[in-house]
Amino acid sequence: MRRHLLLLSLLLPVQTAATAATPAVAGDPHGWCRNVTRAIPQIKLTSCISAELKPWAKSVNGRHIMIREFAPAKAPAARVLVIGGIHGDELTSVSIVFRWIEQLKQPAGEASRYQWRVIPVLNPDGLLAKPPTRVNARGVDLNRNFPTENWSREAARYWSVSTRRDPRRFPGTAPGSEPESSWLHNEIKAFKPDVIISVHAPHSVLDFDGPPNVKPPSKFGRLYLHRLGVYPGSLGNFGGLQEGIPVVTLELPHALDMPKEEELAHVWRDMQDWLKRNLVDRKAASAQ
Ligand SMILES: [Zn+2]
């Protein structure tokens, strides 16, 4: 599996160039967009298609996990991994990532100096279930399934005792047991992002997990920093604490209603400022 993913990573630039000339048909991105925009009417079909997503991995039910990459011509100033739709019933976490893809398509400012890998929907089976579900097709909360060091010791106990066996928070039967979380884990190892930005809803806060030498953002728009703590198997635990990669989690205020345009612009601006000041400038200073 790992060798297969490595091969895919090596093929990515070639695949991007090839599909730029001929509209992508592998994995039928148009069919994927039709399904996703039916589930989330706020996303226009044209905007999904013009996002030019590439099929990259598969869910339990064989649906594609799509990815869009943006890379500058020369060495990137930073690598940024963006993930939406880890929980299938948090529709705004997908919509906002599509908005960011639109922004990134018009290269401007510092953002155009970074290499971005953007995954709008990590849990397509949850999103396309009727009704959409937080968990994946096997009933696993992907954000409790990452292979953290404390998983075997704590995940099942945490689920039984602290959540009282809440089916929405079932961590699975083994760390990284689900294709969606296992693929993302491998992608993080291969891409080595400088920061992971993960979007959820509806708690209306900004959360941060990461090494102590990185200053957490104080706010993105009206989302203020409020550290929620980490859970066995969560992405913040795996990426931020175990791998030492800053993980910024946006919890949008509503799962179904998008923030207003002005607020979206504010969030984007604050996010770009933080990336520049706390990753790129810091990296440049430490290289001197
Ligand atoms: Zn969530």
XYZ file of C-alpha atoms and ligand atoms in Angstrom:
289
model
C 0.000 0.000 0.000
C 2.768 2.388 1.035
C 4.736 1.590 -2.121
C 1.589 2.199 -4.131
C 1.132 5.622 -2.494
C 4.755 6.486 -3.079
C 4.295 5.672 -6.737
C 1.223 7.898 -6.838
C 3.196 10.739 -5.233
C 5.860 10.431 -7.887
C 3.242 10.465 -10.610
C 1.423 13.550 -9.340
C 3.189 16.246 -11.406
C 2.876 14.108 -14.532
C -0.762 13.403 -13.852
C -1.470 17.131 -13.312
C 0.174 18.084 -16.581
C -1.606 15.345 -18.511
C -5.038 16.143 -17.176
C -4.593 19.872 -17.761
C -4.578 19.219 -21.510
C -7.513 16.818 -21.571
C -10.384 17.106 -19.104
C -9.932 14.474 -16.435
C -12.099 11.414 -16.792
C -10.356 9.022 -14.405
C -12.671 8.538 -11.473
C -15.311 10.698 -13.225
C -14.775 14.010 -11.374
C -17.943 15.385 -13.008
C -20.026 12.593 -11.474
C -18.275 13.184 -8.158
C -19.119 16.901 -8.389
C -22.743 16.161 -9.253
C -23.091 14.035 -6.121
C -21.315 16.486 -3.837
C -23.208 19.550 -5.084
C -26.494 17.676 -4.702
C -25.581 17.068 -1.048
C -24.352 20.669 -0.589
C -26.440 22.994 -2.811
C -24.348 26.017 -1.677
C -21.539 24.719 -3.897
C -22.219 25.397 -7.577
C -21.600 22.507 -9.970
C -19.480 24.793 -12.179
C -17.336 25.796 -9.239
C -16.767 22.154 -8.263
C -15.863 21.180 -11.831
C -13.572 24.174 -12.292
C -11.742 23.207 -9.076
C -10.099 20.505 -11.269
C -9.861 17.963 -8.499
C -7.980 14.761 -9.115
C -9.012 11.367 -7.743
C -6.387 10.414 -5.210
C -7.629 7.706 -2.841
C -10.783 5.731 -2.114
C -13.233 5.523 0.745
C -14.714 2.360 2.290
C -17.501 2.405 -0.323
C -15.066 3.038 -3.176
C -15.860 6.750 -3.573
C -12.986 8.989 -4.529
C -11.186 11.243 -2.116
C -10.216 14.119 -4.399
C -7.267 16.443 -4.146
C -6.142 19.687 -5.738
C -2.549 20.743 -5.700
C -1.168 24.241 -6.236
C 2.584 24.608 -6.478
C 4.814 27.553 -7.370
C 7.342 27.181 -10.204
C 10.276 27.452 -7.796
C 10.851 25.910 -4.366
C 7.827 26.615 -2.165
C 8.183 28.871 0.867
C 6.015 26.407 2.829
C 3.853 23.334 2.343
C 0.251 23.562 3.484
C -2.223 20.696 3.752
C -5.914 21.640 3.936
C -8.639 19.158 4.862
C -12.406 19.580 4.870
C -15.238 17.123 5.395
C -13.543 14.778 7.874
C -17.005 14.639 9.442
C -19.578 14.094 6.698
C -22.368 16.057 8.355
C -20.356 19.303 8.639
C -21.271 20.647 5.203
C -19.763 24.121 5.655
C -16.349 22.538 6.258
C -16.495 21.391 2.623
C -18.008 24.605 1.189
C -15.305 26.826 2.675
C -12.540 24.646 1.245
C -14.068 25.074 -2.224
C -14.012 28.852 -1.637
C -10.331 28.631 -0.754
C -9.632 26.658 -3.952
C -11.203 29.565 -5.904
C -8.894 31.988 -4.087
C -5.856 29.828 -4.778
C -6.668 29.649 -8.487
C -5.942 33.373 -8.725
C -2.363 33.381 -7.520
C -1.757 36.484 -5.474
C 0.434 37.493 -2.577
C 2.178 35.112 -0.253
C -0.270 32.236 -0.831
C 1.146 31.777 -4.336
C 4.583 31.022 -2.839
C 3.340 27.955 -0.963
C 2.697 24.443 -2.133
C -0.884 23.583 -1.244
C -2.544 20.191 -1.154
C -6.239 20.652 -0.677
C -8.685 17.845 0.138
C -12.238 19.204 0.273
C -13.917 15.955 1.394
C -12.000 13.335 3.367
C -15.172 11.417 4.245
C -17.242 11.217 1.028
C -19.304 8.246 2.288
C -20.409 10.241 5.339
C -21.206 13.316 3.258
C -23.198 11.376 0.648
C -25.122 9.225 3.150
C -28.777 10.150 3.464
C -28.817 11.951 5.805
C -25.107 12.807 5.975
C -23.220 11.252 8.882
C -20.285 12.333 11.002
C -18.769 8.845 10.774
C -17.568 6.910 7.719
C -19.401 3.986 6.062
C -18.192 1.591 8.785
C -19.423 3.864 11.556
C -15.950 5.124 12.514
C -15.175 8.689 13.567
C -12.135 9.329 11.358
C -10.948 12.031 13.743
C -10.481 9.360 16.441
C -8.881 6.766 14.163
C -5.435 8.274 13.461
C -2.617 6.028 14.684
C -1.530 8.028 17.725
C 0.838 6.411 20.210
C -1.848 6.314 22.896
C -4.495 4.785 20.614
C -4.260 1.143 21.718
C -4.017 2.127 25.362
C -6.689 4.800 25.480
C -9.022 5.046 22.470
C -11.457 2.265 23.408
C -11.489 3.239 27.080
C -12.031 6.907 26.239
C -14.908 5.944 23.975
C -16.563 3.663 26.575
C -16.059 5.862 29.617
C -15.859 9.494 28.487
C -18.299 9.375 25.538
C -20.452 6.550 27.016
C -20.083 4.638 23.772
C -21.376 7.515 21.647
C -21.772 5.961 18.154
C -20.770 9.306 16.614
C -17.362 9.034 18.262
C -16.499 5.365 17.735
C -12.708 5.221 17.157
C -12.724 1.954 15.181
C -11.261 -1.404 16.114
C -7.599 -0.604 15.398
C -5.508 2.541 14.873
C -5.628 3.662 11.239
C -8.108 0.879 10.427
C -10.068 3.042 7.974
C -8.889 3.703 4.404
C -9.637 7.444 4.711
C -7.584 8.057 7.877
C -4.857 5.616 6.892
C -4.466 7.349 3.527
C -4.305 10.792 5.148
C -1.710 9.499 7.597
C 0.465 8.300 4.684
C -0.130 11.553 2.805
C 1.102 13.555 5.826
C 4.229 11.394 6.039
C 4.920 11.784 2.306
C 4.035 15.475 1.822
C 5.617 16.639 5.108
C 3.453 19.744 5.431
C 4.675 22.717 7.468
C 1.122 23.215 8.637
C -2.162 21.321 8.518
C -5.399 23.271 8.351
C -8.445 21.224 9.185
C -12.025 22.491 9.044
C -14.967 21.411 11.190
C -18.238 22.858 12.520
C -20.233 23.990 14.560
C -18.285 25.005 17.708
C -17.285 28.487 16.502
C -13.692 28.449 17.763
C -10.160 28.133 16.527
C -8.101 25.282 17.966
C -4.384 24.615 17.738
C -2.140 21.650 18.409
C 1.541 21.814 17.675
C 5.076 22.262 18.847
C 5.584 24.850 21.619
C 7.845 27.043 19.449
C 4.984 27.883 17.049
C 2.716 30.687 18.167
C -0.934 29.672 17.766
C -3.147 32.099 15.838
C -5.222 34.246 18.191
C -8.136 34.496 15.786
C -9.278 33.921 12.201
C -12.126 36.347 11.602
C -14.563 35.872 14.455
C -13.174 32.487 15.397
C -11.067 32.979 18.504
C -8.450 30.619 19.853
C -9.894 28.223 22.379
C -7.850 25.095 22.839
C -10.149 22.126 23.159
C -7.526 19.547 24.132
C -6.675 16.397 22.252
C -8.287 12.975 22.024
C -6.786 9.556 21.367
C -6.673 9.167 17.583
C -7.474 12.784 16.686
C -5.691 14.576 13.847
C -4.478 17.284 16.262
C -2.992 14.601 18.472
C -1.330 12.755 15.585
C -0.156 15.758 13.536
C 0.401 18.366 16.227
C 1.768 16.403 19.160
C 3.218 13.279 17.622
C 4.606 14.583 14.316
C 5.337 18.130 15.507
C 3.371 19.721 12.650
C 1.203 22.704 13.636
C -2.463 21.732 13.186
C -4.928 24.617 13.035
C -8.550 23.551 13.385
C -11.302 25.921 12.338
C -14.645 25.143 13.928
C -17.143 27.155 11.876
C -20.242 28.434 13.705
C -22.783 26.358 11.731
C -22.658 22.983 10.017
C -25.203 24.003 7.372
C -25.058 27.820 7.002
C -21.930 29.425 5.627
C -20.466 32.559 7.226
C -21.181 35.811 5.353
C -18.872 36.983 2.552
C -17.242 39.637 4.705
C -16.470 37.099 7.418
C -15.092 34.627 4.860
C -12.747 37.324 3.541
C -11.668 38.127 7.083
C -10.925 34.472 7.900
C -8.853 34.119 4.710
C -6.873 37.296 5.438
C -6.114 36.338 9.050
C -5.127 32.836 7.986
C -2.702 34.196 5.352
C -1.208 36.670 7.853
C -0.634 33.913 10.389
C 0.925 31.574 7.814
C 3.335 34.279 6.730
C 4.317 35.582 10.150
C 4.526 32.296 12.006
C 5.733 29.856 9.427
C 7.451 31.525 6.522
C 9.130 34.413 8.323
C 10.121 32.133 11.215
C 11.551 29.581 8.805
C 13.506 32.282 6.954
C 14.850 33.687 10.248
C 15.972 30.263 11.494
C 17.726 29.564 8.158
C 19.887 32.694 8.494
Zn -16.039 17.773 13.045
